[in-house]
mmCIF file of N, CA and C in Angstrom:
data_model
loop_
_atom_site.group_PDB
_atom_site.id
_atom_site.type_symbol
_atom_site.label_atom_id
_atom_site.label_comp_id
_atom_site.label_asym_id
_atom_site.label_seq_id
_atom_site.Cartn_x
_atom_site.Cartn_y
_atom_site.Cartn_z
ATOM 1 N N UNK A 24 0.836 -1.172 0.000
ATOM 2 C CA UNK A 24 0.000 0.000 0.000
ATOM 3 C C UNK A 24 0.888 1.245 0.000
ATOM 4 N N UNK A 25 0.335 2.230 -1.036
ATOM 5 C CA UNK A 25 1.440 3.378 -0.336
ATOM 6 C C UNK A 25 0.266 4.888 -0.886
ATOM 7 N N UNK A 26 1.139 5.659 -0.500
ATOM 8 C CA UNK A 26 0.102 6.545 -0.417
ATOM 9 C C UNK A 26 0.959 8.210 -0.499
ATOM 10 N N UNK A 27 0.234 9.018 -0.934
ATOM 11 C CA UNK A 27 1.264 10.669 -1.237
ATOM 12 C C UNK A 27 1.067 11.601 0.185
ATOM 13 N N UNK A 28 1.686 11.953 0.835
ATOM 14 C CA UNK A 28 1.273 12.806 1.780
ATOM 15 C C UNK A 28 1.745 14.062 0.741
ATOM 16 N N UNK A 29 0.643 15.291 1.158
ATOM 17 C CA UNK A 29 1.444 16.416 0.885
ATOM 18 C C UNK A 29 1.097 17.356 2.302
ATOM 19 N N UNK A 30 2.357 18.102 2.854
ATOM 20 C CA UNK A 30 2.299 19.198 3.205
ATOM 21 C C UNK A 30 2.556 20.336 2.999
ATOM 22 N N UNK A 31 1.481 20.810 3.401
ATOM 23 C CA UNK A 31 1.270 22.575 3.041
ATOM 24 C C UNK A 31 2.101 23.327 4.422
ATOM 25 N N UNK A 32 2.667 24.113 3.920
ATOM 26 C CA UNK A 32 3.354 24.859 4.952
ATOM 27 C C UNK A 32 2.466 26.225 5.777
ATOM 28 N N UNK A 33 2.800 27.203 6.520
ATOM 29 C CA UNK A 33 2.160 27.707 6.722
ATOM 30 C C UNK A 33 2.790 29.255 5.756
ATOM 31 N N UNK A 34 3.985 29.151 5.720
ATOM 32 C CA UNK A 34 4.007 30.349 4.130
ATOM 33 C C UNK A 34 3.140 30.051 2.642
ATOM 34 N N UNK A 35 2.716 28.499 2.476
ATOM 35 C CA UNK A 35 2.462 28.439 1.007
ATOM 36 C C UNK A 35 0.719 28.746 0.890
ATOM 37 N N UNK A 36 0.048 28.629 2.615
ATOM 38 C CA UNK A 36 -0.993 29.017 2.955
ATOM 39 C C UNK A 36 -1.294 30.597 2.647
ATOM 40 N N UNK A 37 0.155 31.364 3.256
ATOM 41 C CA UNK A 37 0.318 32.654 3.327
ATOM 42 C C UNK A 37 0.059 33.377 1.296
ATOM 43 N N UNK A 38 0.468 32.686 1.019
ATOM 44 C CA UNK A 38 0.915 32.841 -0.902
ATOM 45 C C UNK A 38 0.037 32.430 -1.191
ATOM 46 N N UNK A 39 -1.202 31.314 -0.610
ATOM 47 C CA UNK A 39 -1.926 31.261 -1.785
ATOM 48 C C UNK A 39 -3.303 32.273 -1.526
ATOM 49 N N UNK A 40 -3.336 32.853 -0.244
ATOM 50 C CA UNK A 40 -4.194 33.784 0.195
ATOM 51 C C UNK A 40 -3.641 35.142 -0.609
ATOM 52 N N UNK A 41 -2.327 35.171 -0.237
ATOM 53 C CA UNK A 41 -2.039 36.231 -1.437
ATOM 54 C C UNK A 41 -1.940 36.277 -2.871
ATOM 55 N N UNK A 42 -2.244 35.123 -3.606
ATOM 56 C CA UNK A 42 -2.390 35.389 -4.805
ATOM 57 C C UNK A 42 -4.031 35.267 -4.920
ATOM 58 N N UNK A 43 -5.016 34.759 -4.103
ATOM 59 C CA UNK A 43 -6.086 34.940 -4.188
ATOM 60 C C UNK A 43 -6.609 36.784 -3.596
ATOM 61 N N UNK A 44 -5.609 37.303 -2.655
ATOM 62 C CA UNK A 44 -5.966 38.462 -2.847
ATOM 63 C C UNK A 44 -5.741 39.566 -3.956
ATOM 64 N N UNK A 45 -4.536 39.357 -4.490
ATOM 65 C CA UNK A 45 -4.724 39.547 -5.961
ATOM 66 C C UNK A 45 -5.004 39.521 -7.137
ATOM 67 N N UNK A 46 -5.688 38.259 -7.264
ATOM 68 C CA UNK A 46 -6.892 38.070 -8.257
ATOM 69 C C UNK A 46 -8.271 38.654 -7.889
ATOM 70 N N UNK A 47 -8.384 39.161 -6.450
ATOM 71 C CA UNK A 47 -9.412 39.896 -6.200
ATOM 72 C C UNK A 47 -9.310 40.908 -6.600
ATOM 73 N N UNK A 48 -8.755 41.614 -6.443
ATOM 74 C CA UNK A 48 -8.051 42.810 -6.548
ATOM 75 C C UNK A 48 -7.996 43.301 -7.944
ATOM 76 N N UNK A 49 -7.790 42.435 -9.012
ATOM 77 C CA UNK A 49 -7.926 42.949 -10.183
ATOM 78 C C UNK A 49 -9.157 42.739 -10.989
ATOM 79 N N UNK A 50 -10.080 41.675 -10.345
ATOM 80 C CA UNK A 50 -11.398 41.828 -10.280
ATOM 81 C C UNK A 50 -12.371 42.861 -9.859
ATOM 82 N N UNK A 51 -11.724 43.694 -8.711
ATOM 83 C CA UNK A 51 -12.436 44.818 -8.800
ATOM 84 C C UNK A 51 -11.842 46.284 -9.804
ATOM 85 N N UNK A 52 -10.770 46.195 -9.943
ATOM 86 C CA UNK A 52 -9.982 46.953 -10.698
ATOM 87 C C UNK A 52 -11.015 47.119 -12.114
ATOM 88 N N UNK A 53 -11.255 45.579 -12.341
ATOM 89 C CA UNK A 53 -11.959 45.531 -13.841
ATOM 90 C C UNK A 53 -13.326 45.767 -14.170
ATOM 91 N N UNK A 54 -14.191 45.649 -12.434
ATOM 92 C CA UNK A 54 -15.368 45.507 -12.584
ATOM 93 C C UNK A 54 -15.532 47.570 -12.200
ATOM 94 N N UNK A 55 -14.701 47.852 -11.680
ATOM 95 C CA UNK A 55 -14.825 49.486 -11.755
ATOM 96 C C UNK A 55 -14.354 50.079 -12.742
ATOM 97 N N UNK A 56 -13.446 50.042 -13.747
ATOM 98 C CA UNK A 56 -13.278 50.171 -14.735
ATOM 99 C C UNK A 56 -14.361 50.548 -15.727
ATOM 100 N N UNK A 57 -15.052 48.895 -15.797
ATOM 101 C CA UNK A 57 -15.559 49.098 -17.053
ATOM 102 C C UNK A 57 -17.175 49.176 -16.942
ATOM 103 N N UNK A 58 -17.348 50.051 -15.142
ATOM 104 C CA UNK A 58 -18.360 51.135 -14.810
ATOM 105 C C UNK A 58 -18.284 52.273 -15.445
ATOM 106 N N UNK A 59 -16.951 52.487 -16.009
ATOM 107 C CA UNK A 59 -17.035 54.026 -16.523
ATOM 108 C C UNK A 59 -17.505 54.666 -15.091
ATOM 109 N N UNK A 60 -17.937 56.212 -15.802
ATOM 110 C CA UNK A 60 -17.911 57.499 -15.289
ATOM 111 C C UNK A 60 -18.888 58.048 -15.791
ATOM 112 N N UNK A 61 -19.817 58.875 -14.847
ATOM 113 C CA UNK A 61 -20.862 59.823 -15.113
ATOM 114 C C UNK A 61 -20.764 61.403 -15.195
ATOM 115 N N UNK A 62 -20.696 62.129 -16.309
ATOM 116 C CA UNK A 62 -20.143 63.091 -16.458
ATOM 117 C C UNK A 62 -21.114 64.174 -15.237
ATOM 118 N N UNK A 63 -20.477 65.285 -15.357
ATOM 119 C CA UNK A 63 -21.476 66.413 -15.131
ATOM 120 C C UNK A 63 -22.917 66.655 -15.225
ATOM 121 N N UNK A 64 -23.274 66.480 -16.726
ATOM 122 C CA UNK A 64 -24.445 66.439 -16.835
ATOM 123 C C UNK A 64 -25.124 65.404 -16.651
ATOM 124 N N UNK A 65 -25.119 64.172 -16.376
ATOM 125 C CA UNK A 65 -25.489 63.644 -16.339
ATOM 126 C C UNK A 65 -25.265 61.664 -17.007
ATOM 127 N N UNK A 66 -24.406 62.428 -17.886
ATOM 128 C CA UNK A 66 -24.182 61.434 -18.541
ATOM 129 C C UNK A 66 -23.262 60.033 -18.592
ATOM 130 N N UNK A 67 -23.755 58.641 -18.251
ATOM 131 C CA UNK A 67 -22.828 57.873 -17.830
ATOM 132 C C UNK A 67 -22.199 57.240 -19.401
ATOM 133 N N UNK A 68 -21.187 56.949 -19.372
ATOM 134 C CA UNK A 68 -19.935 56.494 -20.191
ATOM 135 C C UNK A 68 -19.530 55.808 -20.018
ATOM 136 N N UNK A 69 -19.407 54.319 -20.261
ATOM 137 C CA UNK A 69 -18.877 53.200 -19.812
ATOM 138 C C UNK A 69 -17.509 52.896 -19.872
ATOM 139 N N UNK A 70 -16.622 52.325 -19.325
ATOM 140 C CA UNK A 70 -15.295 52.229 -19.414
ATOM 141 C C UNK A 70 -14.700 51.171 -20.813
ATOM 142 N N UNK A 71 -15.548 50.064 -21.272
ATOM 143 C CA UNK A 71 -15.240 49.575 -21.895
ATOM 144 C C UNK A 71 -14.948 49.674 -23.261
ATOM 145 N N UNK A 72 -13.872 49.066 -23.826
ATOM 146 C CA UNK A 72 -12.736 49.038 -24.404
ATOM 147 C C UNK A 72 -13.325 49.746 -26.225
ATOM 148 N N UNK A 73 -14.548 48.976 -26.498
ATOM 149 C CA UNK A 73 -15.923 49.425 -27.904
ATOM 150 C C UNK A 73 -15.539 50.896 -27.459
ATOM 151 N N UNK A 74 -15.895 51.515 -26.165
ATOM 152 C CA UNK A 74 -16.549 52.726 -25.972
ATOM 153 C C UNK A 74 -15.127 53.625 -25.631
ATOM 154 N N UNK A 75 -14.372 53.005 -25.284
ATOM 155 C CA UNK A 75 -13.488 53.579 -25.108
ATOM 156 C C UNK A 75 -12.838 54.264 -26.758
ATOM 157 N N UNK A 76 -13.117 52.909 -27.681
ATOM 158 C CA UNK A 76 -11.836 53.474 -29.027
ATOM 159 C C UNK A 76 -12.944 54.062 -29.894
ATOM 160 N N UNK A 77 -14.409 53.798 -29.543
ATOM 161 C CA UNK A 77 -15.284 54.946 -30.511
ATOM 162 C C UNK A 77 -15.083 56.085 -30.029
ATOM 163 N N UNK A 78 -14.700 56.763 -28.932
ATOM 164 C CA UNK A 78 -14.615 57.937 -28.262
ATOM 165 C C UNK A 78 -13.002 58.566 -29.011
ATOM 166 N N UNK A 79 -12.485 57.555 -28.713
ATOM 167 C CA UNK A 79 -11.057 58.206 -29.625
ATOM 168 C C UNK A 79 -11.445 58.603 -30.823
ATOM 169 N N UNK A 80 -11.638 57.068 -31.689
ATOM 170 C CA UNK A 80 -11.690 57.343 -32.729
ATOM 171 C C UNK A 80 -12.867 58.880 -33.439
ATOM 172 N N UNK A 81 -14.066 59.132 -32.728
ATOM 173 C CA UNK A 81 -14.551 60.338 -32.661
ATOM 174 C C UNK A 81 -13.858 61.905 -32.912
ATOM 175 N N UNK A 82 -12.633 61.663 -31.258
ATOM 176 C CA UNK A 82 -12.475 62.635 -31.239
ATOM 177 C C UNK A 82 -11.140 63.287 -32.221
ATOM 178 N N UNK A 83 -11.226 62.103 -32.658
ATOM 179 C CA UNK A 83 -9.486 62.074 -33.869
ATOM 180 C C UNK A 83 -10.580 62.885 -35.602
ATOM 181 N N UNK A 84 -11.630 61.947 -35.529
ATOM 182 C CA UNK A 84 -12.388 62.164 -36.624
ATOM 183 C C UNK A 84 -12.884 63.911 -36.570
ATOM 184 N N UNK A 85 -13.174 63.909 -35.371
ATOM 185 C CA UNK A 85 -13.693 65.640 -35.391
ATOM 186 C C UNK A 85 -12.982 66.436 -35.686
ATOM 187 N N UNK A 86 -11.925 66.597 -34.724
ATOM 188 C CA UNK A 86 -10.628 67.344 -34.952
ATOM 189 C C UNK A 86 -9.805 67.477 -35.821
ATOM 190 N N UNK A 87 -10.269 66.131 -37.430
ATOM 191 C CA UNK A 87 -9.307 66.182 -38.322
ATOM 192 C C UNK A 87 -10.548 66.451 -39.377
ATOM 193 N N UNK A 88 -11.933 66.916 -38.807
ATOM 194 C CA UNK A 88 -12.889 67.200 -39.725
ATOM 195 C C UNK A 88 -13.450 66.316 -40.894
ATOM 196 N N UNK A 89 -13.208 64.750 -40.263
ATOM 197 C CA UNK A 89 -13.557 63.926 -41.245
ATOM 198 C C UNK A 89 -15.405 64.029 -41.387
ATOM 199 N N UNK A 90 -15.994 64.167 -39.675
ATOM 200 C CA UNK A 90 -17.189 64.251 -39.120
ATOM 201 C C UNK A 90 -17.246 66.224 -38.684
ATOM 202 N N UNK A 91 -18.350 66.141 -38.575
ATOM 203 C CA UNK A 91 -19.006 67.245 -37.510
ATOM 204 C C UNK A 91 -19.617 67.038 -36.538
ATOM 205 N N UNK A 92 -19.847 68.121 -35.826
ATOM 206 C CA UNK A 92 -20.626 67.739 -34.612
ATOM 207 C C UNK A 92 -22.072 68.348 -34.914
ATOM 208 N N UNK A 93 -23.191 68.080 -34.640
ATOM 209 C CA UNK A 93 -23.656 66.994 -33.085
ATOM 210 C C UNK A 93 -23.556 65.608 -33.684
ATOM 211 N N UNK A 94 -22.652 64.707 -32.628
ATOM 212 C CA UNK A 94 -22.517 63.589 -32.728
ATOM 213 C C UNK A 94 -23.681 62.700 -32.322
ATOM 214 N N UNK A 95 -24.110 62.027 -33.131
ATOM 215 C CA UNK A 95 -25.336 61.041 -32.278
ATOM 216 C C UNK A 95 -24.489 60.354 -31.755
ATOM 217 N N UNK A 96 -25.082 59.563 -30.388
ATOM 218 C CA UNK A 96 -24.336 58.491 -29.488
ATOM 219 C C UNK A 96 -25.441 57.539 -28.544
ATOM 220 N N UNK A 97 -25.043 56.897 -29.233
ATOM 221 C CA UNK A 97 -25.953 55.704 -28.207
ATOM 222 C C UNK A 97 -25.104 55.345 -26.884
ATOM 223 N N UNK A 98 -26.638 55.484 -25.247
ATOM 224 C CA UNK A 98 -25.842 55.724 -24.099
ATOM 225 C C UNK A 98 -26.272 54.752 -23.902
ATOM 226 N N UNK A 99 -26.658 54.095 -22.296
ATOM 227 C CA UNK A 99 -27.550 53.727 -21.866
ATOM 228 C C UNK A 99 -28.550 53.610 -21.691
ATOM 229 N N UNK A 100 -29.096 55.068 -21.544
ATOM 230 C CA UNK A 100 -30.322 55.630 -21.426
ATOM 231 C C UNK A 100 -30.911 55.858 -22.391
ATOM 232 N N UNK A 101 -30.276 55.922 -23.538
ATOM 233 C CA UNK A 101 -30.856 56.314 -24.821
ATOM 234 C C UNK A 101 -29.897 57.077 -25.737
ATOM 235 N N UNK A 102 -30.388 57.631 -26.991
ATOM 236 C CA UNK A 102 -29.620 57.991 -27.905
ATOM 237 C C UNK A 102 -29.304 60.134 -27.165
ATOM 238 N N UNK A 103 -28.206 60.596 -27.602
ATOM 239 C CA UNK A 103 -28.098 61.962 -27.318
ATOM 240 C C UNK A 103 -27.046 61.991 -28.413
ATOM 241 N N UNK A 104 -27.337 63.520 -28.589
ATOM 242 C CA UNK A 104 -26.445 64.554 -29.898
ATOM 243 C C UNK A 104 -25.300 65.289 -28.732
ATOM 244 N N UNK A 105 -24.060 65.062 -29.499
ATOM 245 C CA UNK A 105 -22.724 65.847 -28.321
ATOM 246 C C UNK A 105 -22.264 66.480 -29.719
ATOM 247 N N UNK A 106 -21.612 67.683 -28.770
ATOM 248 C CA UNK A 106 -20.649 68.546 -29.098
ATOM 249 C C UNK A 106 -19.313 67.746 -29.225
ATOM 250 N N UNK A 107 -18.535 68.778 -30.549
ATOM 251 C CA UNK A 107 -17.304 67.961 -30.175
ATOM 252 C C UNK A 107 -16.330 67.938 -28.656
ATOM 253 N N UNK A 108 -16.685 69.462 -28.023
ATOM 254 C CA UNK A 108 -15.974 69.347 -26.592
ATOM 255 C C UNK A 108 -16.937 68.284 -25.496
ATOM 256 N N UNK A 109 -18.468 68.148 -25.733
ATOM 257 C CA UNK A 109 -18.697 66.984 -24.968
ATOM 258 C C UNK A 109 -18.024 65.667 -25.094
ATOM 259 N N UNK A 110 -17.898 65.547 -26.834
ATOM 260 C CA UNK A 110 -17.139 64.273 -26.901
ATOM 261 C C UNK A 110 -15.644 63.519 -26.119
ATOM 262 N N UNK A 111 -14.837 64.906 -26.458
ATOM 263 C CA UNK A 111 -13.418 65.237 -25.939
ATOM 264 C C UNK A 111 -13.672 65.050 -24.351
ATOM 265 N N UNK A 112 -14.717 65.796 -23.731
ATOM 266 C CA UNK A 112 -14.623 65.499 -22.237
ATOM 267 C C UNK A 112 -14.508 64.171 -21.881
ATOM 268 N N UNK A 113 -15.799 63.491 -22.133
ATOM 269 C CA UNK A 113 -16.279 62.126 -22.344
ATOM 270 C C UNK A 113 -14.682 61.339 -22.756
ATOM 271 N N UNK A 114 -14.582 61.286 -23.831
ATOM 272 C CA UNK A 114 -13.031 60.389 -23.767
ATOM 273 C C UNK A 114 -12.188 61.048 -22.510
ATOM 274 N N UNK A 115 -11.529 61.950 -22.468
ATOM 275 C CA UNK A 115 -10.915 62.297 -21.452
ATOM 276 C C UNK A 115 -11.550 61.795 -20.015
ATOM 277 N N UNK A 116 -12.574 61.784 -19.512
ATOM 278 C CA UNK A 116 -12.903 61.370 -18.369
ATOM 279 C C UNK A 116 -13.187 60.010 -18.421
ATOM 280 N N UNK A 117 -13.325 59.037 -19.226
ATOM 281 C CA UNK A 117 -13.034 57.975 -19.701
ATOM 282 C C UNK A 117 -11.721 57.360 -19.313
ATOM 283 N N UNK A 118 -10.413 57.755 -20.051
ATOM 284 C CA UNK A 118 -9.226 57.535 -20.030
ATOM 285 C C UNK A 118 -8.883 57.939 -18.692
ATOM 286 N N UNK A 119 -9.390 58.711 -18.397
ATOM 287 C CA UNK A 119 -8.509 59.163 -16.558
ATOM 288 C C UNK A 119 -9.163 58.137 -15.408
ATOM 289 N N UNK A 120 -9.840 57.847 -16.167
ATOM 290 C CA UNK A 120 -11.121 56.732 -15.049
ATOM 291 C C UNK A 120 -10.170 55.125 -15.270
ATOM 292 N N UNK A 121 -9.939 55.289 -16.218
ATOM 293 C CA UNK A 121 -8.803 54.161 -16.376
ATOM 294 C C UNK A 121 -7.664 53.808 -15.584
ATOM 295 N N UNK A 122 -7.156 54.848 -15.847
ATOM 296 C CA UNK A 122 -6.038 55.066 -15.502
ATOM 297 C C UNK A 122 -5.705 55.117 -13.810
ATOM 298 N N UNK A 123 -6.984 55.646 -13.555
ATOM 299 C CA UNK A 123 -6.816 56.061 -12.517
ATOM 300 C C UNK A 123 -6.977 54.323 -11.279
ATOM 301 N N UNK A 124 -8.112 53.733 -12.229
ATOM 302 C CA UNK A 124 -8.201 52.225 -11.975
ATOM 303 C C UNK A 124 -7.266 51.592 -11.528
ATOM 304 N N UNK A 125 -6.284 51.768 -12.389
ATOM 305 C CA UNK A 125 -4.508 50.899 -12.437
ATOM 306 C C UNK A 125 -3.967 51.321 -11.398
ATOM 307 N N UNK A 126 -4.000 52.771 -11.195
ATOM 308 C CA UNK A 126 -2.920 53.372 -10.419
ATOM 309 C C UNK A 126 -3.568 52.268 -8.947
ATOM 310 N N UNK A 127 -4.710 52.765 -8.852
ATOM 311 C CA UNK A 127 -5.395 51.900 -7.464
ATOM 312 C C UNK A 127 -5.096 51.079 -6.991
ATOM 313 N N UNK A 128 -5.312 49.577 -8.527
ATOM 314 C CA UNK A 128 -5.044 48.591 -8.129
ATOM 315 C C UNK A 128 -3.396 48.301 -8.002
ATOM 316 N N UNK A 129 -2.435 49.283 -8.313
ATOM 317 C CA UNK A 129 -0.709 49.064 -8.402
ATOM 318 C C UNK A 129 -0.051 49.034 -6.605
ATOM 319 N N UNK A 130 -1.156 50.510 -5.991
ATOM 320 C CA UNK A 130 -0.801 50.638 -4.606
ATOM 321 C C UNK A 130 -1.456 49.426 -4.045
ATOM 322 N N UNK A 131 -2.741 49.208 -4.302
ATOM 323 C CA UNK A 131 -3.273 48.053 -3.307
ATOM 324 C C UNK A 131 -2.368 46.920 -3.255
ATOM 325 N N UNK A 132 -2.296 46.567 -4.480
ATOM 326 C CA UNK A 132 -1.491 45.500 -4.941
ATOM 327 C C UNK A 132 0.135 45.380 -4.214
ATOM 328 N N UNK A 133 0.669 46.828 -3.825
ATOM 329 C CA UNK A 133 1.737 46.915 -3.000
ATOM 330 C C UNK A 133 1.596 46.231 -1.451
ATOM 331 N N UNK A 134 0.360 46.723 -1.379
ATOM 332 C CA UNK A 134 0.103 46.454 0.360
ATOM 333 C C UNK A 134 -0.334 45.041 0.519
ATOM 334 N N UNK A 135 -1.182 44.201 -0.685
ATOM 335 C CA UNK A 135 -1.537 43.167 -0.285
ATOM 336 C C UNK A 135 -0.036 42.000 -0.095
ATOM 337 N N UNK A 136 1.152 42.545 -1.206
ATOM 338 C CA UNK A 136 2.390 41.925 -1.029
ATOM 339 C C UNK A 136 3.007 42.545 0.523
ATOM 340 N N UNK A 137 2.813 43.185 0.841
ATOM 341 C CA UNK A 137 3.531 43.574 2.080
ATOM 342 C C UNK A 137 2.431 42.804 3.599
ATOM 343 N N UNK A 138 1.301 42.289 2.904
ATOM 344 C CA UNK A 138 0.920 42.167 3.792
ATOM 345 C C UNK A 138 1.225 40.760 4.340
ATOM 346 N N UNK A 139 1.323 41.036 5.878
ATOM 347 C CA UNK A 139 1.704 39.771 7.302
ATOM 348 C C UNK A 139 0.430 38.679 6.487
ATOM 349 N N UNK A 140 -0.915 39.004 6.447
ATOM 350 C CA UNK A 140 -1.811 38.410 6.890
ATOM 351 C C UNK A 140 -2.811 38.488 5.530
ATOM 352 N N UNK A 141 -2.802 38.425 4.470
ATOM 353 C CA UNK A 141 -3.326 39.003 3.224
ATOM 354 C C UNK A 141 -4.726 38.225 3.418
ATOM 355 N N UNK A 142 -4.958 37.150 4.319
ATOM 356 C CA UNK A 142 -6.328 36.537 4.189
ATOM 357 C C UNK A 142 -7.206 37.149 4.798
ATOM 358 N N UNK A 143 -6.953 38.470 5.513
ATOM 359 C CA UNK A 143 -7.895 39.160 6.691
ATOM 360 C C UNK A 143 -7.784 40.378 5.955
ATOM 361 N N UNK A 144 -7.139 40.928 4.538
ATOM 362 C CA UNK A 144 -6.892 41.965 4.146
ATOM 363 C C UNK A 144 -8.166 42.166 3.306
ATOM 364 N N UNK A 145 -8.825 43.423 3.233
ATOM 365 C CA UNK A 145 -10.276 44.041 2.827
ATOM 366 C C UNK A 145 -9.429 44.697 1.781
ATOM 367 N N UNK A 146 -9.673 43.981 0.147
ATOM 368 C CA UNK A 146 -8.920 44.437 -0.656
ATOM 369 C C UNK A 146 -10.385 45.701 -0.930
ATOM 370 N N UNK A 147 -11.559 45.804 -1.081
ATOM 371 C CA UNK A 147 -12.387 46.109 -1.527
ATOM 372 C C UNK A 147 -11.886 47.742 -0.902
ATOM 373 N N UNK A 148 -12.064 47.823 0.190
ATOM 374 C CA UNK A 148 -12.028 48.358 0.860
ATOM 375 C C UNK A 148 -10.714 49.477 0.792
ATOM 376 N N UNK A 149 -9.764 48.804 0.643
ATOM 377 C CA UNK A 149 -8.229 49.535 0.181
ATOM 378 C C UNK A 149 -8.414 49.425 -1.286
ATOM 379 N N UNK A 150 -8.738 49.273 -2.331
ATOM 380 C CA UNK A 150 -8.914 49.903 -3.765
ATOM 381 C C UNK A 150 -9.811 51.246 -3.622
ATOM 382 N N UNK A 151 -11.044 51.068 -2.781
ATOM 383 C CA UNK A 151 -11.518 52.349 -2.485
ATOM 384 C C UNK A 151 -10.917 53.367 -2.336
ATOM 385 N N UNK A 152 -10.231 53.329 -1.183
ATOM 386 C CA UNK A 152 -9.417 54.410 -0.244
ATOM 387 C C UNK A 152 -8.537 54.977 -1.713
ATOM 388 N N UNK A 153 -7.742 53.685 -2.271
ATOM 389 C CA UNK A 153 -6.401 54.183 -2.840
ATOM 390 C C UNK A 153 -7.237 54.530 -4.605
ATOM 391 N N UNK A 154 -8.544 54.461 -4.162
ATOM 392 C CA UNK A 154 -9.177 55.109 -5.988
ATOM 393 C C UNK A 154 -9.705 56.790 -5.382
ATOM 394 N N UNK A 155 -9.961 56.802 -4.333
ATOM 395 C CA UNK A 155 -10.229 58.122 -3.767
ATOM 396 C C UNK A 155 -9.102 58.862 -3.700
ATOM 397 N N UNK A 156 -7.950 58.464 -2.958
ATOM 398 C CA UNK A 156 -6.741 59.340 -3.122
ATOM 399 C C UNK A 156 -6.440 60.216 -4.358
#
């Protein structure tokens, strides 16, 4: 008869809580992301990647006068006519919403490696803080 023992150590316990806190972690990174951003007026903008390169590609097209403005745009809510500076905002607050995503998840992502105890660590909670900063 024979048989496999395996033991788990109490660091590989430590590592696999921390790589499960970092797959959290970029799970929320992605699921706020590609919430987009609600402008000023009202208007929400989704983060995702379609909406992201029609917004470029828009604001490349306006500015090089291939198009004019009022742009029709299908939202959520329904269809609306933008200006080319609504458009430009809209990508711009788009891209910073991005960006700003990464930066979040780069610090969290610092602390969950530094962390003693990463299985008691509230990643949710510290992407917040470090998306508010």
């Amino acid at each position: 008869m024979t048989f496999d023992l395996k033991i788990t150590t109490a660091q590989q316990l430590v590592e696999q809580d921390r790589a499960k806190a970092l797959s959290d972690l970029a799970d929320i990174r992605w699921q706020c992301a590609m919430a987009g951003v609600v402008l000023p007026g009202g208007l929400h903008v989704p983060g995702d990647e379609v909406t992201r390169l029609s917004l470029s590609g828009a604001v490349s097209a306006l500015q090089q006068g291939m198009i004019v403005e009022p742009l029709a745009r299908k939202t959520p809510t329904g269809f609306v006519e933008l200006t080319q500076a609504q458009v430009e905002v809209a990508a711009q607050a788009v891209v910073q919403h991005i960006q700003a995503c990464f930066a979040a998840e780069a610090i969290v992502a610092e602390q969950i490696e530094a962390a003693s105890d990463p299985a008691g660590f509230d990643v949710a909670a510290a992407f917040d803080a470090a998306l508010a900063a």
